[in-house]
Coordinates of C-alpha atoms in Angstrom, one line a residue:
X1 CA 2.4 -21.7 5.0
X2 CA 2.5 -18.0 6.4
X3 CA 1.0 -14.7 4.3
X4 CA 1.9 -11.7 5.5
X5 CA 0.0 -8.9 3.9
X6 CA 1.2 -5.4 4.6
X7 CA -1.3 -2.9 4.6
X8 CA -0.9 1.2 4.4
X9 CA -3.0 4.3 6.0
X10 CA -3.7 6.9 3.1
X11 CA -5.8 9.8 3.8
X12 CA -9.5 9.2 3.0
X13 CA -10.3 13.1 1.3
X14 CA -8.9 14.8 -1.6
X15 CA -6.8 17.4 0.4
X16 CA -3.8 16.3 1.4
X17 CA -2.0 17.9 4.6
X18 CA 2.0 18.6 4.6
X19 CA 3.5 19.4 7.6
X20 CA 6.3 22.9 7.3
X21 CA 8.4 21.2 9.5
X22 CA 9.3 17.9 8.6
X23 CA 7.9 18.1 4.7
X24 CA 6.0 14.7 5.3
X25 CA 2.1 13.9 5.1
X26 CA 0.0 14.9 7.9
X27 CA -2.0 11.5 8.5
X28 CA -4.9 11.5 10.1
X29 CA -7.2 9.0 11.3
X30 CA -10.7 10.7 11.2
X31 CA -10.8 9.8 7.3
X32 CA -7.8 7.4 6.6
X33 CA -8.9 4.6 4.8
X34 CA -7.0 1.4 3.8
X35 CA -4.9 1.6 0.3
X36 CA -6.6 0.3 -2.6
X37 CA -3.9 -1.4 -3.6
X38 CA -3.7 -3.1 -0.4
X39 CA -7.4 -4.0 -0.4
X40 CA -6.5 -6.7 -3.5
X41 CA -3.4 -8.3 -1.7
X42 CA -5.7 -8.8 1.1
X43 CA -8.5 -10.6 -1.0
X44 CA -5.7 -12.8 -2.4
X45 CA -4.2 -13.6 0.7
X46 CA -7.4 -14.8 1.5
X47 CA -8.0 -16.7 -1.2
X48 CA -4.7 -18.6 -1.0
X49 CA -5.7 -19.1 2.9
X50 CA -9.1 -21.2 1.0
X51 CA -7.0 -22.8 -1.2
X52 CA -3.8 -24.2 1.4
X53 CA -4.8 -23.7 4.8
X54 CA -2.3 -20.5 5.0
X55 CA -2.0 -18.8 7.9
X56 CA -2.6 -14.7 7.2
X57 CA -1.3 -11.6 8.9
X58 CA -2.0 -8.3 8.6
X59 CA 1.0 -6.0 9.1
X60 CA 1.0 -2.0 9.5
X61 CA 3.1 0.1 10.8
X62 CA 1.2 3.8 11.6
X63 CA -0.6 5.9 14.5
X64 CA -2.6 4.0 17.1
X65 CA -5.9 4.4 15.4
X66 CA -4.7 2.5 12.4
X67 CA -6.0 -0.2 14.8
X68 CA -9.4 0.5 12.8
X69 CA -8.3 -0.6 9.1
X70 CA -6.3 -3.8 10.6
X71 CA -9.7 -4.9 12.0
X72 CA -11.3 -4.2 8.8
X73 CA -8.7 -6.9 6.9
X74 CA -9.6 -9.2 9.7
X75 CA -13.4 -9.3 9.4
X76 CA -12.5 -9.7 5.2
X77 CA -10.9 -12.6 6.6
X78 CA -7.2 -12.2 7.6
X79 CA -6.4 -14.2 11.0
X80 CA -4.8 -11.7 13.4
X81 CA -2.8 -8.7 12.7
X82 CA -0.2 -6.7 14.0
X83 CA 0.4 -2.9 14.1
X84 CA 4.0 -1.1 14.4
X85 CA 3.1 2.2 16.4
X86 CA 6.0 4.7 17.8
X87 CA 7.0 8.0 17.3
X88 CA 10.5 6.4 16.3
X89 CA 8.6 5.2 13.2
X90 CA 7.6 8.5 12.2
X91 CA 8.6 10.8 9.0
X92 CA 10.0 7.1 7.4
X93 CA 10.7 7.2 4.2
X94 CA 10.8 4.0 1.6
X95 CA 13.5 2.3 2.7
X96 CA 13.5 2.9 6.7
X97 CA 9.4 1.9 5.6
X98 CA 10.9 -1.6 4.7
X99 CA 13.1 -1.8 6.8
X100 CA 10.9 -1.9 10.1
X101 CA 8.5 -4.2 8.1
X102 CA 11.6 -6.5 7.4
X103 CA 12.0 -6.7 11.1
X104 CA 8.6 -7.3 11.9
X105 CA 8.3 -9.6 9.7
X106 CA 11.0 -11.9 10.8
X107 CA 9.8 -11.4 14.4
X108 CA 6.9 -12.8 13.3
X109 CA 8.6 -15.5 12.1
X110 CA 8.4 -18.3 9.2
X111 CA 6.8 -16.5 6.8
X112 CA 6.7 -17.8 3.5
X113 CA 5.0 -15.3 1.5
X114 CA 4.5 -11.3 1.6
X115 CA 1.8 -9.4 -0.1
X116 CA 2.0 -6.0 -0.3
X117 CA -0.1 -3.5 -2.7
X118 CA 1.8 -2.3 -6.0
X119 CA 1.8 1.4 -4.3
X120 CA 0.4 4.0 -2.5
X121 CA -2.1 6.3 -3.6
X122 CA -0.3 9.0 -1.7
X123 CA 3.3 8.9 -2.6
X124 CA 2.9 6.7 -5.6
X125 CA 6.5 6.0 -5.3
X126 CA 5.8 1.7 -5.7
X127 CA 9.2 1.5 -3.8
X128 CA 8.4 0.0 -0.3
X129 CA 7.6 -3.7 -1.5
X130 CA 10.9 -4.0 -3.9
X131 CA 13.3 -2.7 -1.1
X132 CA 11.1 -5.0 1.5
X133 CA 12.1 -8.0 -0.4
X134 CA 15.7 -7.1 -0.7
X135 CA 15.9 -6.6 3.1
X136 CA 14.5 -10.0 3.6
X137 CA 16.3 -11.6 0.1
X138 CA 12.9 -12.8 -0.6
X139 CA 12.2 -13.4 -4.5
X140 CA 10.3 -10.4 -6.0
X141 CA 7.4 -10.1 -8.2
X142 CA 5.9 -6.9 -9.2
X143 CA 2.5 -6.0 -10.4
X144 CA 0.9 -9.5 -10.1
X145 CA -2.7 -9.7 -11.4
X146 CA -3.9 -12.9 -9.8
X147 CA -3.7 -16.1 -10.7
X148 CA -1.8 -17.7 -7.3
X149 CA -1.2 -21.5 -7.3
X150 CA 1.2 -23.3 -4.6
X151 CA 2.7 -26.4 -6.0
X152 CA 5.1 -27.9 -3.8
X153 CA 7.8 -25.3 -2.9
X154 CA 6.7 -22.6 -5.6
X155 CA 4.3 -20.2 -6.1
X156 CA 2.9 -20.2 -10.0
X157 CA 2.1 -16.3 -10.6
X158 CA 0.7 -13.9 -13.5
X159 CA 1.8 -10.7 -14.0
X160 CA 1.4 -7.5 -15.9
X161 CA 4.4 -6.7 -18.3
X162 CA 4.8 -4.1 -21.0
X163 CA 2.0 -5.2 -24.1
X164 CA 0.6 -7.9 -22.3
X165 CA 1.4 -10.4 -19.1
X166 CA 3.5 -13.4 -17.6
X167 CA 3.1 -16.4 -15.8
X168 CA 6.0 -17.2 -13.7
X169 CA 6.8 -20.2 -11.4
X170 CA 8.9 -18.5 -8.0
X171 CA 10.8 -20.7 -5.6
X172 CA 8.8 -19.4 -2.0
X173 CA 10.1 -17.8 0.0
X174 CA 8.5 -14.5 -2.5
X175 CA 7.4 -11.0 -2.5
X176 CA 4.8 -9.6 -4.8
X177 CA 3.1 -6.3 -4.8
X178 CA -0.6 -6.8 -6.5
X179 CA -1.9 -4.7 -9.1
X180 CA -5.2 -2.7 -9.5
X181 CA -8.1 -5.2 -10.8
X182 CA -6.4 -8.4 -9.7
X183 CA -9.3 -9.7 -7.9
X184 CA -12.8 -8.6 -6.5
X185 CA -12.7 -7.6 -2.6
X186 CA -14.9 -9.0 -0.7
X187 CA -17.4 -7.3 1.9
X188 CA -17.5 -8.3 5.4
X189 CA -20.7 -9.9 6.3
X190 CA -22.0 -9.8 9.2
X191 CA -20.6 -13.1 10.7
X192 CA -16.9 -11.7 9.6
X193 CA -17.1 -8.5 11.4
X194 CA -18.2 -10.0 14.7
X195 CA -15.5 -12.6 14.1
X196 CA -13.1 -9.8 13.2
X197 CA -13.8 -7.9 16.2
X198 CA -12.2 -10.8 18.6
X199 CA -9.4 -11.8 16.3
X200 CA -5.7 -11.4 17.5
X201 CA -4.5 -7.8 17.0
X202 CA -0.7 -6.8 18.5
X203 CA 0.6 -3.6 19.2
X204 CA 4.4 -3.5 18.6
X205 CA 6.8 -0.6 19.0
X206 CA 10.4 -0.4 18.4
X207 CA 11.6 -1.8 21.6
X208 CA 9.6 -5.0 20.8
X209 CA 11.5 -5.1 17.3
X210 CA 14.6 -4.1 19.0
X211 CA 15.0 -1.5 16.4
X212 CA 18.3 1.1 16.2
X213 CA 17.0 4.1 16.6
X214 CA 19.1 5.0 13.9
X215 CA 17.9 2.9 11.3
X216 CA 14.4 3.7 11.3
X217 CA 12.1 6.6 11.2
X218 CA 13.3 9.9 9.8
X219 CA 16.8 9.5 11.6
X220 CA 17.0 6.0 9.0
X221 CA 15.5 7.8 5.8
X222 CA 18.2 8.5 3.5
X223 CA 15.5 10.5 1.4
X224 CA 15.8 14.0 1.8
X225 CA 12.8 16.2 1.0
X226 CA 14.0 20.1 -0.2
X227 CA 10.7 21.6 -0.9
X228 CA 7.3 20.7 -0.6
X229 CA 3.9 22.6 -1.4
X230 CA 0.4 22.3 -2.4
X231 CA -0.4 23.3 -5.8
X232 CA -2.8 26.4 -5.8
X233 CA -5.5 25.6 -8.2
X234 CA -6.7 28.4 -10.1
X235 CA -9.6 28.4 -12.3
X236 CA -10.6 31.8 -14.9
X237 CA -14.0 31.6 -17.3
X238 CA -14.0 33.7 -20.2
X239 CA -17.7 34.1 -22.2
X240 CA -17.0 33.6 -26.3
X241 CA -20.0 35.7 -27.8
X242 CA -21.3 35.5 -31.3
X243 CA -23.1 32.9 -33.2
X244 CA -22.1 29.1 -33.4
X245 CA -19.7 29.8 -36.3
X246 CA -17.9 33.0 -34.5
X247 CA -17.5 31.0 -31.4
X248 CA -15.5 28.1 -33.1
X249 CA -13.3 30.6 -34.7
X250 CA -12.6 32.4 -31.4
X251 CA -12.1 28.7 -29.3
X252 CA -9.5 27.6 -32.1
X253 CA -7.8 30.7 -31.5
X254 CA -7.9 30.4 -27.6
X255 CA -6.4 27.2 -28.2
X256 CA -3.8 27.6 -30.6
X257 CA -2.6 30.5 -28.4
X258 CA -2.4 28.5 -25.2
X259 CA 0.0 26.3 -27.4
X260 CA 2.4 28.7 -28.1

């Protein structure tokens, strides 16, 4: 059995950079961290690795020094990785996204099983993992909370629905995208992060996918972007005077006038 688990960059602050030209995130390394999301499909590839023997891959597709976060899922226990990195990939949107990771994927070869987070903290669009699994007409499963058994040929799975949550028995190959909470990430120790720090880790760009230029980056984005801008956040104070009972008079009436 194969896991691929594919694994985002998001920007590590609160301010968030947009580039005039293009409209798209300006990512960069200094404090790009690994999607939360992402950090519980690794842990459960990992623990499906304990349980069957699996054989795990860490997939990304980013700038060169997105090198760093791949060998962070390898000392939490992922085998090797591999990182898609060329200025062809840039200004992607969703589906050119899934589209290079579908072609990765199958260069990679008999894969069985992709994890991928439920979304990104940065675009929050949960897209990327649906279309992925269309492109490589793998069975999806959305918002999966854990509870991952292989018996023979399928995959026995629990996940979140609307007022409560389903178990499911998938044929493999599958798709799921791992909700918050699923599971409790592990920490490297220190064993893992020399370990990690040797592990197989490939750099591929579009010739080694043999990519159409015209099917990925932002010349395959079908998305257009008309406007983008930071919010300016704006803060006023205003001092309510007069004893406890005056104030909550004048509050209500702040209030109710905001409301109107």
């Amino acid at each position: 059995m194969k896991i691929v688990v594919c694994i985002k960059q998001v920007p590590g602050t609160n301010q968030v950079h947009l580039d005039p030209d293009t409209r798209t995130i300006i990512r960069e390394a200094r404090h790009a961290v690994i999607n939360p999301y992402d950090a519980f499909a690794i842990e459960l590839a990992v623990q499906l690795k304990e349980k069957t023997g699996a054989e795990t891959v860490a997939l990304s597709m980013g700038i060169p020094a997105t090198e760093k976060l791949l060998r962070d899922a390898l000392c939490r226990g992922i085998d090797q990785a591999v990182l898609l990195t060329d200025r062809a990939f840039a200004a992607a949107d969703t589906w050119a996204t899934a589209n290079t990771l579908a072609m990765a994927i199958r260069k990679i070869g008999a894969v069985n099983l992709v994890l991928c987070g439920k979304m990104a903290i940065d675009g929050d669009t949960a897209q990327t993992g649906p279309e992925l699994a269309e492109f490589l007409n793998f069975a999806p499963v959305t918002a999966v909370t854990g509870n991952l058994y292989v018996w023979n040929d399928r995959l026995i799975v629990r996940h979140n629905i609307d007022g409560g949550y389903r178990d499911l028995s998938i044929k493999l190959p599958a798709l799921l995208t791992v909700a918050k909470d699923s599971c409790v990430p592990r920490m490297p120790s220190i064993r893992s992060i020399r370990d990690g720090a040797v592990k197989p880790l490939w750099l591929w760009s579009s010739v080694d996918l043999g990519a159409d230029l015209e099917q990925i980056g932002k010349n395959g984005s079908p998305t257009r972007v008309i406007r983008t801008f930071t919010p300016e956040i704006t803060k006023t104070c205003q001092t309510i005077a007069g004893d406890l009972d005056e104030q909550v008079q004048a509050l209500r009436k702040l209030i109710g006038d905001s409301l109107t």
